[in-house]
Tab-separated table of C-alpha atoms in Angstrom:
chain	number	residue	atom	x	y	z
Q	229	UNK	CA	89.543	3.412	56.268
Q	230	UNK	CA	85.669	1.322	57.202
Q	231	UNK	CA	86.254	-2.128	55.653
Q	232	UNK	CA	83.503	-2.230	53.009
Q	233	UNK	CA	79.698	-3.790	54.045
Q	234	UNK	CA	79.977	-7.946	53.195
Q	235	UNK	CA	77.169	-8.951	50.633
Q	236	UNK	CA	73.969	-9.538	51.632
Q	237	UNK	CA	73.528	-12.327	48.059
Q	238	UNK	CA	76.412	-14.444	48.236
Q	239	UNK	CA	76.699	-17.439	45.647
Q	240	UNK	CA	79.621	-20.353	46.262
Q	241	UNK	CA	80.388	-22.774	43.488
Q	242	UNK	CA	80.961	-26.001	44.279
Q	243	UNK	CA	82.178	-27.583	42.152
Q	244	UNK	CA	86.160	-28.000	41.540
Q	245	UNK	CA	85.572	-29.448	37.853
Q	246	UNK	CA	87.727	-26.291	35.734
Q	247	UNK	CA	84.864	-26.286	33.190
Q	248	UNK	CA	82.204	-26.183	36.179
Q	249	UNK	CA	78.589	-25.515	34.115
Q	250	UNK	CA	77.294	-24.319	37.309
Q	251	UNK	CA	80.113	-23.221	37.774
Q	252	UNK	CA	78.524	-20.838	34.278
Q	253	UNK	CA	75.103	-20.365	35.310
Q	254	UNK	CA	76.642	-19.131	38.952
Q	255	UNK	CA	78.527	-16.230	36.900
Q	256	UNK	CA	75.682	-15.803	35.105
Q	257	UNK	CA	73.397	-15.558	38.995
Q	258	UNK	CA	76.394	-12.823	39.623
Q	259	UNK	CA	75.198	-10.741	36.137
Q	260	UNK	CA	71.691	-10.696	36.411
Q	261	UNK	CA	72.375	-9.578	40.675
Q	262	UNK	CA	75.035	-6.980	39.254
Q	263	UNK	CA	72.199	-5.196	36.476
Q	264	UNK	CA	69.877	-5.653	39.577
Q	265	UNK	CA	71.688	-3.703	41.181
Q	266	UNK	CA	72.001	-5.619	45.279
Q	267	UNK	CA	75.363	-6.177	46.335
Q	268	UNK	CA	76.891	-9.638	45.741
Q	269	UNK	CA	80.041	-12.035	45.698
Q	270	UNK	CA	80.833	-14.580	44.077
Q	271	UNK	CA	82.607	-17.476	45.682
Q	272	UNK	CA	84.286	-20.102	44.131
Q	273	UNK	CA	85.524	-23.683	46.361
Q	274	UNK	CA	88.163	-24.789	44.177
Q	275	UNK	CA	89.915	-21.942	45.687
Q	276	UNK	CA	88.876	-22.524	49.471
Q	277	UNK	CA	90.558	-25.504	50.113
Q	278	UNK	CA	88.419	-27.699	52.952
Q	279	UNK	CA	88.450	-30.089	55.032
Q	280	UNK	CA	86.143	-33.855	55.869
Q	281	UNK	CA	84.184	-32.762	58.305
Q	282	UNK	CA	85.079	-34.184	60.792
Q	283	UNK	CA	83.052	-33.002	63.896
Q	284	UNK	CA	86.725	-31.349	66.105
Q	285	UNK	CA	89.120	-30.280	64.597
Q	286	UNK	CA	87.628	-29.634	60.940
Q	287	UNK	CA	85.623	-26.212	62.680
Q	288	UNK	CA	88.650	-24.180	63.116
Q	289	UNK	CA	90.552	-25.196	59.679
Q	290	UNK	CA	90.982	-21.265	58.595
Q	291	UNK	CA	88.609	-21.404	55.112
Q	292	UNK	CA	86.037	-23.442	57.395
Q	293	UNK	CA	85.797	-19.666	59.561
Q	294	UNK	CA	86.163	-17.002	56.672
Q	295	UNK	CA	83.269	-18.839	54.758
Q	296	UNK	CA	81.218	-19.067	57.536
Q	297	UNK	CA	81.414	-16.093	58.807
Q	298	UNK	CA	80.308	-14.797	55.099
Q	299	UNK	CA	77.823	-16.430	54.983
Q	300	UNK	CA	76.573	-15.275	58.613
Q	301	UNK	CA	77.119	-11.919	56.900
Q	302	UNK	CA	74.839	-13.161	53.265
Q	303	UNK	CA	70.525	-13.001	53.456
Q	304	UNK	CA	70.362	-14.324	50.495
Q	305	UNK	CA	72.187	-17.266	49.817
Q	306	UNK	CA	71.785	-19.933	46.058
Q	307	UNK	CA	74.478	-22.506	45.729
Q	308	UNK	CA	75.642	-23.182	42.328
Q	309	UNK	CA	76.464	-27.376	42.405
Q	310	UNK	CA	76.643	-30.341	39.908
Q	311	UNK	CA	74.068	-32.869	40.627
Q	312	UNK	CA	76.007	-36.906	40.776
Q	313	UNK	CA	74.567	-39.477	42.158
Q	314	UNK	CA	70.839	-38.328	42.510
Q	315	UNK	CA	72.737	-35.644	44.474
Q	316	UNK	CA	74.219	-32.751	45.870
Q	317	UNK	CA	77.491	-33.404	45.029
Q	318	UNK	CA	80.178	-33.674	48.305
Q	319	UNK	CA	81.347	-30.628	48.386
Q	320	UNK	CA	78.190	-28.462	48.832
Q	321	UNK	CA	77.189	-31.184	51.763
Q	322	UNK	CA	80.554	-30.992	53.673
Q	323	UNK	CA	80.636	-27.121	53.216
Q	324	UNK	CA	76.927	-26.957	54.788
Q	325	UNK	CA	78.235	-29.603	57.740
Q	326	UNK	CA	81.534	-27.288	58.372
Q	327	UNK	CA	79.070	-23.933	58.451
Q	328	UNK	CA	76.569	-25.033	59.255
Q	329	UNK	CA	74.776	-22.846	62.086
Q	330	UNK	CA	75.833	-19.820	59.928
Q	331	UNK	CA	73.065	-20.659	57.529
Q	332	UNK	CA	71.096	-20.204	60.801
Q	333	UNK	CA	67.217	-18.347	59.293
Q	334	UNK	CA	68.913	-17.711	55.632
Q	335	UNK	CA	66.976	-17.663	51.767
Q	336	UNK	CA	69.328	-20.243	49.892
Q	337	UNK	CA	68.027	-20.937	46.331
Q	338	UNK	CA	70.301	-23.150	43.747
Q	339	UNK	CA	71.188	-23.932	40.773
Q	340	UNK	CA	71.907	-27.170	39.595
Q	341	UNK	CA	74.404	-28.819	36.735
Q	342	UNK	CA	73.256	-33.146	35.932
Q	343	UNK	CA	74.131	-35.252	32.672
Q	344	UNK	CA	69.825	-36.157	32.204
Q	345	UNK	CA	66.467	-35.104	33.464
Q	346	UNK	CA	65.886	-37.752	35.679
Q	347	UNK	CA	67.777	-36.016	38.764
Q	348	UNK	CA	65.524	-33.333	38.815
Q	349	UNK	CA	64.546	-34.010	42.350
Q	350	UNK	CA	67.934	-35.096	42.932
Q	351	UNK	CA	68.042	-31.330	45.356
Q	352	UNK	CA	65.133	-32.063	47.773
Q	353	UNK	CA	67.407	-33.501	50.170
Q	354	UNK	CA	70.095	-30.755	50.515
Q	355	UNK	CA	66.899	-28.123	51.097
Q	356	UNK	CA	64.829	-30.592	53.009
Q	357	UNK	CA	68.098	-30.631	55.171
Q	358	UNK	CA	68.579	-27.196	55.313
Q	359	UNK	CA	65.365	-25.969	55.759
Q	360	UNK	CA	64.769	-28.577	58.569
Q	361	UNK	CA	67.930	-27.767	60.873
Q	362	UNK	CA	68.431	-24.621	60.133
Q	363	UNK	CA	65.566	-22.872	59.565
Q	364	UNK	CA	66.993	-21.527	55.898
Q	365	UNK	CA	63.561	-19.687	53.439
Q	366	UNK	CA	64.131	-22.529	49.909
Q	367	UNK	CA	62.351	-19.951	47.053
Q	368	UNK	CA	60.884	-22.564	45.632
Q	369	UNK	CA	62.539	-21.804	42.092
Q	370	UNK	CA	66.036	-23.511	41.473
Q	371	UNK	CA	68.115	-24.146	37.825
Q	372	UNK	CA	67.909	-27.299	37.648
Q	373	UNK	CA	69.802	-26.867	33.789
Q	374	UNK	CA	71.606	-30.483	32.048
Q	375	UNK	CA	73.761	-30.161	28.556
Q	376	UNK	CA	71.703	-29.169	25.763
Q	377	UNK	CA	70.965	-26.064	27.645
Q	378	UNK	CA	74.183	-24.663	27.052
Q	379	UNK	CA	75.405	-24.124	23.539
Q	380	UNK	CA	78.197	-24.838	21.906
Q	381	UNK	CA	79.979	-22.162	23.571
Q	382	UNK	CA	79.492	-23.426	26.636
Q	383	UNK	CA	77.486	-20.834	27.530
Q	384	UNK	CA	74.122	-20.193	28.919
Q	385	UNK	CA	71.556	-20.903	26.354
Q	386	UNK	CA	69.409	-17.789	26.070
Q	387	UNK	CA	66.352	-19.433	27.541
Q	388	UNK	CA	68.571	-21.492	30.938
Q	389	UNK	CA	69.564	-17.677	31.313
Q	390	UNK	CA	65.863	-16.434	31.334
Q	391	UNK	CA	65.253	-18.850	34.086
Q	392	UNK	CA	68.293	-17.264	36.110
Q	393	UNK	CA	67.615	-14.458	35.485
Q	394	UNK	CA	63.802	-14.932	36.518
Q	395	UNK	CA	66.025	-17.288	39.931
Q	396	UNK	CA	67.848	-13.271	40.789
Q	397	UNK	CA	64.435	-10.833	41.001
Q	398	UNK	CA	62.151	-14.430	42.621
Q	399	UNK	CA	65.229	-14.296	45.266
Q	400	UNK	CA	64.995	-10.356	45.692
Q	401	UNK	CA	61.619	-10.172	45.853
Q	402	UNK	CA	61.681	-12.773	47.960
Q	403	UNK	CA	64.280	-10.847	49.842
Q	404	UNK	CA	62.568	-7.433	49.993
Q	405	UNK	CA	58.859	-8.488	51.527
């Protein structure tokens, strides 16, 4: 029996917190992609214990090779990350360092959850690195959310959900252009 095709759209949840708002955003994006009838997969990095990038043996770790293959097979990748200290979290950055060339020529988007409005541009360091180091096309519509973008049940407000759907639609449009 042939293996199922790898997903064309890959969503990576980089938060390690159990009550992650960026993961909720990733789940909303997954649902939007499903409604748009595109093959997608949500990867939760809590399920992949990754070594710290040491520039040597870490690249051969089984989880690194698995994630590298998923990234390599995807055409569009959206990283859902919390913002800590005005930057993407260390897990997201470590993933990029470990999987390096797998990102080459990918279309990449971002879902960011932060504590306040001041960190709005903080994802640009990671975006610029992906663009310059790996020639990624960065989707110019990323979603940045704060705590008040989620309702009391910790689900995205209708406004936030609409912005996530707009990112899904933009990524499909860019991918199909």
